[in-house]
Short mmCIF file of C-alpha atoms (C1' of nucleotides) in Angstrom, two decimals:
data_model
loop_
_atom_site.label_atom_id
_atom_site.label_comp_id
_atom_site.label_asym_id
_atom_site.label_seq_id
_atom_site.Cartn_x
_atom_site.Cartn_y
_atom_site.Cartn_z
CA MET A 135 -5.60 -7.22 -27.11
CA LEU A 136 -5.18 -8.70 -30.57
CA ASP A 137 -2.54 -7.54 -33.02
CA ILE A 138 -4.13 -4.92 -35.32
CA ASP A 139 -1.55 -5.73 -38.00
CA LEU A 140 -2.62 -9.36 -38.01
CA ILE A 141 -6.26 -8.33 -38.29
CA ARG A 142 -5.46 -6.07 -41.26
CA GLN A 143 -3.28 -8.60 -43.03
CA ASP A 144 -5.37 -11.70 -42.50
CA PRO A 145 -8.86 -10.85 -41.24
CA ARG A 146 -10.16 -14.19 -42.51
CA HIS A 147 -7.79 -16.10 -40.24
CA VAL A 148 -8.83 -14.08 -37.19
CA GLU A 149 -12.49 -14.42 -38.06
CA GLU A 150 -12.25 -18.20 -38.40
CA ASN A 151 -10.59 -18.41 -35.01
CA LEU A 152 -13.23 -16.23 -33.35
CA GLU A 153 -15.95 -18.34 -34.94
CA ARG A 154 -14.72 -21.33 -32.95
CA ARG A 155 -16.10 -19.70 -29.83
CA ARG A 156 -19.51 -19.80 -31.52
CA HIS A 157 -20.36 -16.43 -30.12
CA PRO A 158 -21.53 -14.39 -33.15
CA PRO A 159 -21.05 -10.95 -31.49
CA TYR A 160 -17.28 -11.48 -31.62
CA VAL A 161 -17.26 -11.77 -35.38
CA ALA A 162 -19.51 -8.71 -35.62
CA LEU A 163 -17.09 -6.81 -33.37
CA LEU A 164 -14.19 -7.80 -35.57
CA LYS A 165 -15.89 -6.56 -38.75
CA GLN A 166 -16.83 -3.34 -37.05
CA ALA A 167 -13.28 -2.84 -35.76
CA LEU A 168 -11.92 -3.40 -39.25
CA GLU A 169 -14.31 -0.84 -40.76
CA VAL A 170 -13.53 1.74 -38.12
CA ASP A 171 -9.82 1.11 -38.64
CA THR A 172 -10.13 1.77 -42.37
CA GLU A 173 -11.88 5.03 -41.59
CA TRP A 174 -9.17 5.88 -39.05
CA ARG A 175 -6.44 5.26 -41.58
CA ARG A 176 -8.17 7.61 -44.03
CA LEU A 177 -8.55 10.36 -41.41
CA HIS A 178 -5.03 9.83 -40.18
CA GLY A 179 -3.59 10.28 -43.67
CA GLU A 180 -5.64 13.38 -44.29
CA ALA A 181 -4.66 14.94 -40.96
CA ASP A 182 -1.06 14.02 -41.66
CA ARG A 183 -1.10 15.94 -44.91
CA LEU A 184 -2.59 19.02 -43.28
CA ARG A 185 -0.04 18.89 -40.47
CA ALA A 186 2.73 18.63 -43.04
CA GLN A 187 1.36 21.72 -44.78
CA ARG A 188 1.22 23.57 -41.46
CA ASN A 189 4.84 22.69 -40.78
CA ARG A 190 5.84 23.98 -44.20
CA LEU A 191 3.99 27.27 -43.61
CA SER A 192 5.42 27.67 -40.13
CA GLN A 193 8.91 27.25 -41.50
CA ALA A 194 8.23 29.78 -44.24
CA LEU A 195 7.01 32.24 -41.60
CA ALA A 196 10.04 31.54 -39.44
CA ARG A 197 12.35 32.24 -42.38
CA ALA A 198 10.49 35.44 -43.20
CA HIS A 199 10.64 36.46 -39.57
CA LYS A 200 14.40 35.94 -39.47
CA SER A 201 15.15 37.78 -42.71
CA GLY A 202 12.94 40.66 -41.66
CA THR A 203 10.82 40.58 -44.81
CA PRO A 204 7.05 40.29 -44.26
CA PRO A 205 5.63 36.97 -45.54
CA PRO A 206 3.27 36.91 -48.54
CA GLU A 207 -0.32 37.61 -47.52
CA GLU A 208 -1.63 34.25 -48.79
CA VAL A 209 0.88 32.40 -46.64
CA SER A 210 -0.12 34.09 -43.40
CA ARG A 211 -3.79 33.79 -44.33
CA GLU A 212 -3.51 30.04 -44.90
CA ALA A 213 -1.48 29.72 -41.71
CA ARG A 214 -4.31 31.35 -39.80
CA GLU A 215 -7.00 29.17 -41.36
CA LEU A 216 -5.26 25.81 -41.23
CA PRO A 217 -5.32 25.19 -37.45
CA ALA A 218 -9.12 25.09 -37.29
CA GLN A 219 -9.24 22.47 -40.06
CA ILE A 220 -6.55 20.44 -38.40
CA GLU A 221 -8.26 20.60 -35.06
CA ALA A 222 -11.56 19.37 -36.50
CA LEU A 223 -9.86 16.52 -38.31
CA GLU A 224 -7.73 15.54 -35.35
CA LEU A 225 -10.81 15.39 -33.17
CA ARG A 226 -12.42 12.90 -35.56
CA GLU A 227 -9.16 10.98 -35.90
CA LYS A 228 -8.80 10.67 -32.15
CA GLU A 229 -12.41 9.68 -31.60
CA THR A 230 -12.22 7.07 -34.37
CA ALA A 231 -9.06 5.60 -32.85
CA ARG A 232 -10.77 5.44 -29.48
CA VAL A 233 -13.79 3.61 -30.91
CA ARG A 234 -11.53 1.18 -32.75
CA ASP A 235 -9.46 0.44 -29.67
CA ASP A 236 -12.57 -0.08 -27.57
CA LEU A 237 -13.83 -2.61 -30.10
CA LEU A 238 -10.41 -4.25 -30.23
CA ARG A 239 -10.21 -4.54 -26.48
CA ARG A 240 -13.52 -6.40 -26.37
CA LEU A 241 -12.20 -9.14 -28.63
CA PRO A 242 -10.92 -12.25 -26.85
CA ASN A 243 -7.56 -13.85 -27.49
CA LEU A 244 -7.19 -16.24 -30.40
CA LEU A 245 -7.69 -19.86 -29.43
CA ASP A 246 -5.02 -22.50 -29.62
CA PRO A 247 -6.01 -25.15 -32.19
CA SER A 248 -6.31 -27.81 -29.47
CA VAL A 249 -8.98 -26.03 -27.41
CA PRO A 250 -12.20 -28.08 -27.45
CA PHE A 251 -15.59 -26.47 -27.97
CA GLY A 252 -18.01 -26.39 -25.05
CA THR A 253 -20.50 -24.12 -23.40
CA ASP A 254 -19.37 -24.57 -19.79
CA ASP A 255 -17.03 -26.64 -17.61
CA THR A 256 -18.81 -29.87 -18.55
CA GLY A 257 -17.22 -29.42 -21.99
CA ASN A 258 -13.69 -29.64 -20.61
CA VAL A 259 -11.76 -32.62 -21.90
CA GLU A 260 -9.76 -34.85 -19.58
CA VAL A 261 -6.21 -35.24 -20.85
CA SER A 262 -4.58 -37.19 -18.04
CA ARG A 263 -5.16 -38.69 -14.64
CA TRP A 264 -2.86 -39.63 -11.77
CA GLY A 265 -3.34 -41.58 -8.54
CA GLU A 266 -5.97 -44.00 -7.29
CA PRO A 267 -8.87 -42.54 -5.35
CA VAL A 268 -9.12 -44.66 -2.16
CA GLU A 269 -12.34 -45.49 -0.35
CA PRO A 270 -12.17 -44.42 3.29
CA GLY A 271 -13.38 -47.06 5.72
CA PHE A 272 -15.41 -44.53 7.73
CA PRO A 273 -17.62 -41.49 7.04
CA LEU A 274 -15.48 -38.46 6.25
CA ARG A 275 -16.16 -35.05 7.69
CA SER A 276 -16.18 -31.96 5.50
CA HIS A 277 -12.92 -30.05 5.74
CA GLY A 278 -14.69 -27.05 7.30
CA ASP A 279 -16.45 -29.04 10.03
CA LEU A 280 -13.29 -30.95 10.82
CA ALA A 281 -11.12 -27.84 10.97
CA GLU A 282 -13.54 -26.14 13.30
CA ALA A 283 -13.98 -29.22 15.50
CA MET A 284 -10.22 -29.65 15.89
CA GLY A 285 -9.67 -26.00 16.68
CA TRP A 286 -7.82 -25.26 13.45
CA ALA A 287 -10.26 -22.69 12.11
CA GLU A 288 -12.78 -20.20 13.41
CA PHE A 289 -15.53 -19.32 10.96
CA GLY A 290 -18.27 -17.84 13.14
CA GLN A 291 -16.22 -15.06 14.58
CA ALA A 292 -14.61 -14.35 11.19
CA ARG A 293 -18.09 -13.97 9.74
CA ASP A 294 -19.04 -11.57 12.54
CA VAL A 295 -15.99 -9.35 12.26
CA SER A 296 -15.21 -9.56 8.52
CA GLY A 297 -18.18 -11.24 6.82
CA ALA A 298 -18.98 -14.54 5.17
CA GLY A 299 -16.09 -15.92 3.16
CA PHE A 300 -13.44 -15.02 5.71
CA TYR A 301 -11.77 -17.30 8.23
CA TYR A 302 -9.23 -17.51 11.00
CA LEU A 303 -6.66 -20.28 10.70
CA LEU A 304 -5.27 -21.41 14.04
CA GLY A 305 -2.65 -23.83 15.30
CA ASP A 306 -1.50 -26.57 12.98
CA LEU A 307 -3.58 -25.39 10.03
CA ALA A 308 -1.96 -21.95 10.15
CA LEU A 309 1.39 -23.74 10.10
CA LEU A 310 0.27 -25.99 7.26
CA ASP A 311 -0.59 -22.90 5.19
CA LEU A 312 2.95 -21.60 5.62
CA ALA A 313 4.46 -25.05 5.03
CA LEU A 314 2.67 -25.42 1.70
CA GLN A 315 3.82 -22.00 0.57
CA ARG A 316 7.42 -22.57 1.56
CA PHE A 317 7.52 -26.03 0.00
CA ALA A 318 6.07 -24.66 -3.23
CA VAL A 319 8.53 -21.76 -3.34
CA ASP A 320 11.52 -24.01 -2.62
CA ARG A 321 10.60 -26.33 -5.46
CA LEU A 322 10.21 -23.48 -7.94
CA VAL A 323 13.43 -21.79 -6.87
CA GLN A 324 15.17 -25.10 -7.51
CA LYS A 325 13.79 -24.99 -11.05
CA GLY A 326 15.16 -21.51 -11.66
CA PHE A 327 12.19 -19.36 -10.71
CA VAL A 328 12.87 -16.04 -8.97
CA PRO A 329 10.77 -15.77 -5.82
CA VAL A 330 8.79 -12.52 -5.75
CA VAL A 331 6.68 -10.90 -3.06
CA PRO A 332 4.76 -8.36 -5.16
CA PRO A 333 2.64 -5.37 -4.17
CA TYR A 334 -0.80 -6.52 -3.01
CA MET A 335 -2.41 -3.42 -4.50
CA LEU A 336 -2.20 -1.94 -7.97
CA ARG A 337 -3.36 1.29 -9.52
CA ARG A 338 -6.21 1.06 -11.96
CA GLU A 339 -4.29 1.86 -15.11
CA PRO A 340 -1.69 -0.90 -14.87
CA TYR A 341 -4.44 -3.22 -13.65
CA GLU A 342 -6.40 -2.67 -16.85
CA GLY A 343 -3.47 -4.15 -18.75
CA VAL A 344 -3.70 -7.51 -17.04
CA THR A 345 -7.38 -8.26 -16.67
CA ASP A 346 -10.66 -7.50 -18.35
CA LEU A 347 -12.82 -4.64 -17.23
CA ALA A 348 -15.63 -6.81 -15.89
CA ASP A 349 -13.31 -7.91 -13.09
CA PHE A 350 -13.28 -4.43 -11.60
CA GLU A 351 -17.02 -4.68 -11.00
CA LYS A 352 -17.22 -8.31 -10.02
CA VAL A 353 -13.99 -9.51 -8.51
CA MET A 354 -11.75 -6.78 -7.17
CA TYR A 355 -11.76 -4.91 -3.91
CA ARG A 356 -11.15 -1.22 -4.23
CA VAL A 357 -9.45 0.80 -1.52
CA GLU A 358 -11.75 3.61 -0.43
CA GLY A 359 -10.52 7.04 -1.41
CA GLU A 360 -7.47 5.72 -3.27
CA ASP A 361 -6.75 4.69 -6.82
CA LEU A 362 -5.79 1.22 -5.61
CA TYR A 363 -7.17 -2.28 -6.02
CA LEU A 364 -6.34 -5.36 -3.98
CA ILE A 365 -4.83 -7.99 -6.25
CA ALA A 366 -6.95 -11.02 -7.11
CA THR A 367 -3.79 -13.04 -7.83
CA SER A 368 -0.07 -12.31 -7.94
CA GLU A 369 -0.29 -12.97 -11.67
CA HIS A 370 -1.39 -9.35 -11.99
CA PRO A 371 1.51 -7.53 -10.30
CA LEU A 372 3.95 -10.04 -11.81
CA ALA A 373 2.71 -9.30 -15.32
CA ALA A 374 2.88 -5.58 -14.53
CA LEU A 375 6.48 -5.90 -13.33
CA TYR A 376 7.72 -5.24 -16.86
CA ARG A 377 4.94 -2.96 -18.09
CA GLY A 378 6.26 -0.61 -20.78
CA LYS A 379 9.65 -2.33 -20.79
CA ILE A 380 11.75 -4.01 -23.43
CA LEU A 381 12.92 -7.47 -22.38
CA GLU A 382 16.39 -8.50 -23.50
CA GLU A 383 15.90 -11.47 -25.78
CA THR A 384 18.78 -13.31 -24.16
CA SER A 385 17.23 -12.95 -20.69
CA LEU A 386 14.16 -14.97 -21.71
CA PRO A 387 12.44 -16.97 -20.46
CA ILE A 388 11.96 -15.01 -17.24
CA ARG A 389 10.49 -17.31 -14.60
CA LEU A 390 8.88 -15.78 -11.53
CA ALA A 391 7.36 -17.40 -8.45
CA GLY A 392 4.79 -15.04 -6.95
CA ILE A 393 3.98 -15.31 -3.27
CA SER A 394 0.90 -13.45 -2.15
CA GLN A 395 -2.43 -13.19 -0.48
CA ASN A 396 -5.25 -12.98 -3.02
CA PHE A 397 -8.45 -11.03 -2.58
CA ARG A 398 -11.67 -11.78 -4.42
CA ARG A 399 -15.10 -10.29 -3.90
CA GLU A 400 -17.29 -12.58 -5.96
CA ILE A 401 -16.75 -16.10 -4.79
CA GLY A 402 -19.66 -17.79 -6.50
CA GLY A 403 -22.03 -20.45 -5.22
CA HIS A 404 -21.92 -22.25 -1.92
CA GLY A 405 -23.63 -25.57 -1.15
CA VAL A 406 -21.52 -28.16 0.62
CA ASP A 407 -18.63 -25.76 0.99
CA GLN A 408 -20.58 -23.04 2.70
CA LYS A 409 -18.43 -23.59 5.74
CA GLY A 410 -14.78 -23.91 4.93
CA ILE A 411 -11.92 -22.50 2.95
CA PHE A 412 -12.62 -23.81 -0.54
CA ARG A 413 -14.21 -20.58 -1.76
CA VAL A 414 -13.09 -17.55 0.18
CA HIS A 415 -12.45 -13.82 -0.16
CA GLN A 416 -8.80 -14.15 0.80
CA PHE A 417 -6.24 -16.92 0.37
CA SER A 418 -2.54 -17.58 -0.07
CA LYS A 419 -1.16 -18.67 -3.39
CA VAL A 420 2.22 -19.43 -4.93
CA GLU A 421 2.02 -18.63 -8.61
CA GLN A 422 4.25 -19.48 -11.56
CA PHE A 423 4.63 -16.71 -14.12
CA VAL A 424 6.76 -16.71 -17.26
CA PHE A 425 7.67 -14.22 -19.99
CA CYS A 426 9.07 -16.03 -23.05
CA ALA A 427 9.61 -15.81 -26.79
CA PRO A 428 6.46 -16.57 -28.84
CA GLU A 429 7.91 -19.74 -30.31
CA ASP A 430 8.61 -21.13 -26.83
CA SER A 431 5.25 -20.64 -25.17
CA PRO A 432 3.67 -24.04 -25.99
CA LYS A 433 6.70 -25.77 -24.47
CA VAL A 434 6.67 -23.49 -21.42
CA HIS A 435 2.94 -24.12 -20.98
CA GLU A 436 3.63 -27.84 -20.66
CA GLU A 437 6.50 -27.09 -18.30
CA LEU A 438 4.24 -25.09 -15.96
CA ARG A 439 1.63 -27.80 -16.06
CA ALA A 440 4.26 -30.43 -15.28
CA ASN A 441 5.48 -28.37 -12.31
CA ALA A 442 1.99 -28.11 -10.86
CA GLU A 443 1.32 -31.79 -11.45
CA GLU A 444 4.55 -32.75 -9.71
CA PHE A 445 3.53 -30.65 -6.74
CA PHE A 446 0.30 -32.57 -6.26
CA ARG A 447 2.02 -35.90 -6.86
CA ALA A 448 4.53 -34.96 -4.15
CA LEU A 449 1.55 -34.37 -1.87
CA GLU A 450 0.17 -37.78 -2.94
CA ILE A 451 -3.12 -36.25 -3.97
CA PRO A 452 -4.91 -37.97 -6.89
CA TYR A 453 -5.89 -35.60 -9.68
CA ARG A 454 -6.81 -35.27 -13.29
CA VAL A 455 -5.92 -32.64 -15.86
CA VAL A 456 -8.50 -31.14 -18.20
CA ASN A 457 -8.10 -29.12 -21.36
CA VAL A 458 -10.48 -26.23 -20.67
CA CYS A 459 -13.11 -25.73 -23.38
CA THR A 460 -14.11 -22.52 -25.16
CA GLY A 461 -17.03 -21.75 -22.87
CA ASP A 462 -14.92 -22.00 -19.70
CA LEU A 463 -11.72 -20.40 -20.98
CA GLY A 464 -12.21 -16.68 -20.55
CA VAL A 465 -10.97 -13.99 -22.90
CA VAL A 466 -7.27 -13.66 -22.02
CA ALA A 467 -5.99 -17.23 -22.36
CA ALA A 468 -5.38 -18.96 -25.69
CA LYS A 469 -5.28 -22.30 -23.91
CA LYS A 470 -5.79 -23.41 -20.34
CA TYR A 471 -5.33 -26.57 -18.33
CA ASP A 472 -7.07 -27.06 -15.03
CA ILE A 473 -5.82 -29.57 -12.52
CA GLU A 474 -8.65 -31.04 -10.50
CA ALA A 475 -7.85 -32.83 -7.26
CA TRP A 476 -9.85 -35.78 -5.99
CA PHE A 477 -12.02 -34.85 -3.00
CA PRO A 478 -12.85 -38.25 -1.47
CA ARG A 479 -15.78 -37.10 0.65
CA GLN A 480 -17.45 -35.35 -2.27
CA LYS A 481 -16.30 -38.17 -4.58
CA ALA A 482 -15.47 -35.55 -7.19
CA TYR A 483 -12.59 -33.87 -8.95
CA ARG A 484 -12.50 -30.16 -8.15
CA GLU A 485 -10.31 -27.37 -9.49
CA VAL A 486 -7.09 -26.65 -7.61
CA VAL A 487 -4.82 -25.32 -10.36
CA SER A 488 -5.35 -23.16 -13.41
CA CYS A 489 -2.54 -23.07 -15.98
CA SER A 490 -2.85 -20.60 -18.88
CA ASN A 491 -0.95 -19.60 -21.98
CA CYS A 492 -1.98 -16.00 -22.64
CA THR A 493 0.25 -15.74 -25.75
CA ASP A 494 0.81 -12.05 -26.64
CA TYR A 495 -2.60 -10.80 -25.48
CA GLN A 496 -1.57 -9.63 -22.02
CA ALA A 497 1.91 -8.41 -23.01
CA ARG A 498 0.54 -6.27 -25.82
CA ARG A 499 -1.90 -4.51 -23.51
CA LEU A 500 0.92 -3.92 -21.04
CA GLY A 501 3.22 -2.53 -23.72
CA ILE A 502 5.88 -5.17 -23.08
CA ARG A 503 8.23 -5.91 -25.96
CA MET A 504 11.26 -8.08 -26.49
CA GLY A 505 14.45 -7.58 -28.46
CA LYS A 506 17.59 -5.53 -28.13
CA ALA A 507 17.19 -2.04 -26.76
CA GLY A 508 17.77 0.44 -29.58
CA LYS A 509 17.65 -2.25 -32.24
CA PRO A 510 14.74 -2.35 -34.66
CA GLY A 511 12.49 -5.40 -34.94
CA LYS A 512 10.81 -5.62 -31.55
CA ARG A 513 8.42 -8.48 -30.93
CA VAL A 514 5.76 -8.98 -28.30
CA PRO A 515 6.66 -11.75 -25.86
CA HIS A 516 4.22 -14.34 -24.56
CA THR A 517 3.08 -14.59 -20.95
CA LEU A 518 1.99 -17.70 -19.09
CA ASN A 519 0.76 -18.28 -15.59
CA SER A 520 -0.10 -21.24 -13.47
CA THR A 521 -0.98 -21.91 -9.92
CA GLU A 522 1.70 -23.86 -8.10
CA VAL A 523 -0.48 -24.06 -5.04
CA ALA A 524 -3.49 -22.19 -3.72
CA THR A 525 -3.16 -23.21 -0.09
CA SER A 526 -6.85 -22.91 0.70
CA ARG A 527 -7.71 -25.55 -1.88
CA ALA A 528 -4.74 -27.77 -1.07
CA MET A 529 -5.56 -27.66 2.64
CA ALA A 530 -9.17 -28.58 1.93
CA VAL A 531 -8.02 -31.72 0.06
CA ILE A 532 -5.49 -32.63 2.71
CA LEU A 533 -8.11 -32.31 5.44
CA GLU A 534 -10.63 -34.39 3.52
CA GLY A 535 -8.29 -37.07 2.29
CA GLY A 536 -5.85 -37.31 5.15
CA GLN A 537 -8.22 -37.49 8.11
CA ALA A 538 -8.35 -40.42 10.52
CA PRO A 539 -11.48 -41.43 12.50
CA ASP A 540 -10.11 -39.52 15.51
CA GLY A 541 -9.96 -36.33 13.48
CA THR A 542 -6.21 -36.00 13.27
CA VAL A 543 -4.84 -35.55 9.77
CA ARG A 544 -1.85 -37.15 8.13
CA ILE A 545 0.67 -34.60 6.94
CA PRO A 546 1.99 -35.40 3.45
CA ARG A 547 5.51 -36.80 3.78
CA VAL A 548 7.20 -33.99 1.86
CA LEU A 549 5.72 -31.39 4.22
CA ILE A 550 6.93 -33.05 7.43
CA PRO A 551 10.25 -31.15 7.41
CA TYR A 552 8.26 -27.94 7.09
CA MET A 553 6.07 -28.91 10.06
CA GLY A 554 8.76 -29.35 12.63
CA GLY A 555 9.13 -33.06 11.87
CA ARG A 556 5.61 -33.88 12.99
CA GLU A 557 3.52 -36.39 11.06
CA ARG A 558 -0.03 -35.40 12.00
CA LEU A 559 -2.12 -32.29 12.48
CA GLU A 560 -3.09 -32.41 16.15
CA PRO A 561 -6.12 -30.83 17.80
CA ARG A 562 -5.19 -27.46 19.16
CA ASN A 563 -6.34 -27.90 22.78
CA GLU A 564 -4.45 -31.18 23.29
CA ILE A 565 -1.03 -29.75 22.62
CA GLY A 566 -1.57 -26.31 23.99
CA ARG A 567 -1.21 -24.35 20.77
"C1'" G B 138 1.20 15.51 5.70
"C1'" C B 139 4.72 19.91 4.75
"C1'" U B 140 8.70 22.04 1.81
"C1'" G B 141 11.84 21.71 -2.26
"C1'" A B 142 13.70 19.49 -6.81
"C1'" G B 143 12.46 16.77 -10.89
"C1'" G B 144 9.80 13.60 -15.23
"C1'" U B 145 13.34 14.56 -22.66
"C1'" A B 146 14.44 7.95 -26.99
"C1'" G B 147 16.88 1.26 -24.03
"C1'" C B 148 19.93 4.38 -20.23
"C1'" C B 149 22.25 9.32 -18.94
"C1'" U B 150 21.97 14.33 -20.20
"C1'" A B 151 21.57 19.53 -23.02
"C1'" G B 152 17.83 22.72 -24.57
"C1'" C B 153 13.30 25.89 -20.95
"C1'" C B 154 14.79 32.28 -18.57
"C1'" U B 155 14.75 34.83 -24.40
"C1'" G B 156 8.82 30.06 -28.61
"C1'" G B 157 10.92 28.57 -34.88
"C1'" U B 158 9.75 22.02 -34.56
"C1'" A B 159 15.07 17.61 -30.01
"C1'" G B 160 21.40 18.16 -29.74
"C1'" G B 161 25.21 15.29 -27.23
"C1'" G B 162 27.05 10.89 -24.57
"C1'" C B 163 26.57 5.59 -23.29
"C1'" G B 164 24.70 1.04 -24.96
"C1'" C B 165 23.24 -1.70 -29.13
"C1'" C B 166 22.94 -2.84 -34.70
"C1'" G B 167 25.17 -2.36 -39.59
"C1'" G B 168 29.33 -0.72 -42.62
"C1'" U B 169 34.65 0.77 -43.69
"C1'" C B 170 39.40 -1.02 -42.06
"C1'" U B 171 41.68 -5.86 -40.10
"C1'" U B 172 44.13 -12.68 -40.54
"C1'" G B 173 40.49 -12.01 -36.39
"C1'" A B 174 39.17 -8.65 -32.62
"C1'" A B 175 39.68 -3.94 -30.36
"C1'" A B 176 40.32 1.11 -31.54
"C1'" A B 177 39.07 4.76 -35.06
"C1'" C B 178 35.69 6.58 -38.63
"C1'" C B 179 30.71 6.52 -41.16
"C1'" G B 180 25.50 5.37 -40.95
"C1'" G B 181 21.43 3.72 -37.96
"C1'" U B 182 18.45 3.44 -33.27
"C1'" G B 183 10.77 4.85 -30.54
"C1'" G B 184 5.33 4.92 -32.43
"C1'" C B 185 1.85 5.59 -36.63
"C1'" G B 186 1.23 5.74 -41.84
"C1'" U B 187 -2.09 5.11 -47.97
"C1'" C B 188 5.67 5.36 -47.32
"C1'" A B 189 4.27 12.14 -49.37
"C1'" G B 190 5.14 12.35 -44.35
"C1'" C B 191 3.26 12.72 -39.39
"C1'" C B 192 3.61 12.01 -34.18
"C1'" A B 193 6.56 11.51 -29.63
"C1'" C B 194 9.92 15.94 -24.30
"C1'" G B 195 4.87 12.57 -17.54
"C1'" G B 196 -0.83 13.44 -18.88
"C1'" G B 197 -4.58 17.03 -20.27
"C1'" A B 198 -6.32 21.96 -21.50
"C1'" G B 199 -5.05 26.98 -23.12
"C1'" U B 200 -2.18 31.10 -25.77
"C1'" U B 201 0.22 31.14 -30.85
"C1'" C B 202 0.91 30.63 -37.85
"C1'" G B 203 4.25 27.64 -34.66
"C1'" A B 204 5.11 25.09 -27.70
"C1'" A B 205 10.06 20.61 -24.69
"C1'" U B 206 10.10 26.13 -24.07
"C1'" C B 207 4.80 30.60 -21.95
"C1'" U B 208 -0.12 29.91 -18.75
"C1'" C B 209 -3.53 26.68 -15.99
"C1'" C B 210 -5.10 21.83 -14.02
"C1'" C B 211 -3.76 16.86 -12.88
"C1'" C B 212 -0.47 12.45 -12.23
"C1'" C B 213 3.97 10.33 -10.76
"C1'" U B 214 9.11 10.13 -8.78
"C1'" C B 215 13.04 11.71 -5.67
"C1'" A B 216 15.24 14.52 -1.40
"C1'" G B 217 14.69 16.82 3.41
"C1'" C B 218 11.35 17.28 7.51
"C1'" G B 219 7.12 15.15 10.24
"C1'" C B 220 4.51 10.62 11.46
"C1'" C B 221 5.18 5.38 11.76
"C1'" A B 222 5.88 -1.22 12.17
#
RNA sequence: GCUGAGGUAGCCUAGCCUGGUAGGGCGCCGGUCUUGAAAACCGGUGGCGUCAGCCACGGGAGUUCGAAUCUCCCCCUCAGCGCCA
């Protein structure tokens, strides 16, 4: 949610920013919100005056009551008539506020100046590139086919018992999933992040603070008969960790490393990845999340990006970083980098990390403030989030890029200690796992 | 799931029976004093506002001129019991 004070003080600035999305309805929404707000302020003032009058009358009646003298007739008459007027006015005031807030909530975050314009992901701008894609000397198998052939995954039975988009991981691939998570967490802890295993379900109300309403229809699983939703990413419960709280200025930045399963209903198109773990309903992810002072967020954004880049360099996976354009950015982030890893079989860069600066948009909706408790002058902190690793995606790259003609897969050097010292993923039947 | 107790400002708590518009403590901020600090004392402490004021006692509805207080509905938390990895 945008700052209503900013909109009142400098509507032109907000309008110019919204125009950069080249989506005229946003500007119309803004103007409407501003009009409704003006009306609300008028109603609010009027209702305030009537309430003040009511308080004065009530006190006069209380005094009369105490002294035992009956109050003047016109006082008690006005006291009887006022509540109906107040009620009518308050009803309009409340309704107007509701309309204004609805309009406000539909406005996206303000864009960072560096965000390029574009209508979809083809408008994203490459900002850096690391590693040399190598040509394999033999035809590569898709990660799904390979995993199934080597006994590391079972898709058919998962489809039968849970539906398309689910999978069993078995043997070395199950271990690789855990190894990636533990490696990612260890690195972040070393950098001062607090590891967090959050709730995997949230109630609707706190959930509305962290995501836009469309997600409830499209993305999230709802628990039957309960006011609970399965989290789509640990970003959500991590953001909600301080909902309604005041963060001590000196404790910032707060760096959290979320460890969770993630559940997503809509998983988009299929094609070459129909079989596999690239797009699935459930996956493990280690997430970076930071609360910081507004002036620090650009620096922290680069820090999160650097952390994610280092992770993929440690895995020796070539990648590029793109500055995500307006059409691909979504409403919550002010700026977003995607890291796209090189998939050698597909000969394409594909998204493995998403790194966002949400500025104050998320924190304001969650009612998170910063400052000293009891001291005036609270500010709204900024929130940022970035994937460290989504294991499903990382495993897909490792399987594609690390495979040998015999089907075994080279384990990235840094993960060997996490895999019992072994250097290759071995077929399940051959080693009895 | 059952029974009971609760939800008051950043935190703790009084007020509820008997309706008159939220008091105290801690913390924090500022001031006085001091070489400096502590102590002491004074003032402040959330949200909205067109800066008159208004709102805020878990949420909503009702009764009333007036509700933290009375009535009803709902939510949440804790304790004990039950169930349980």
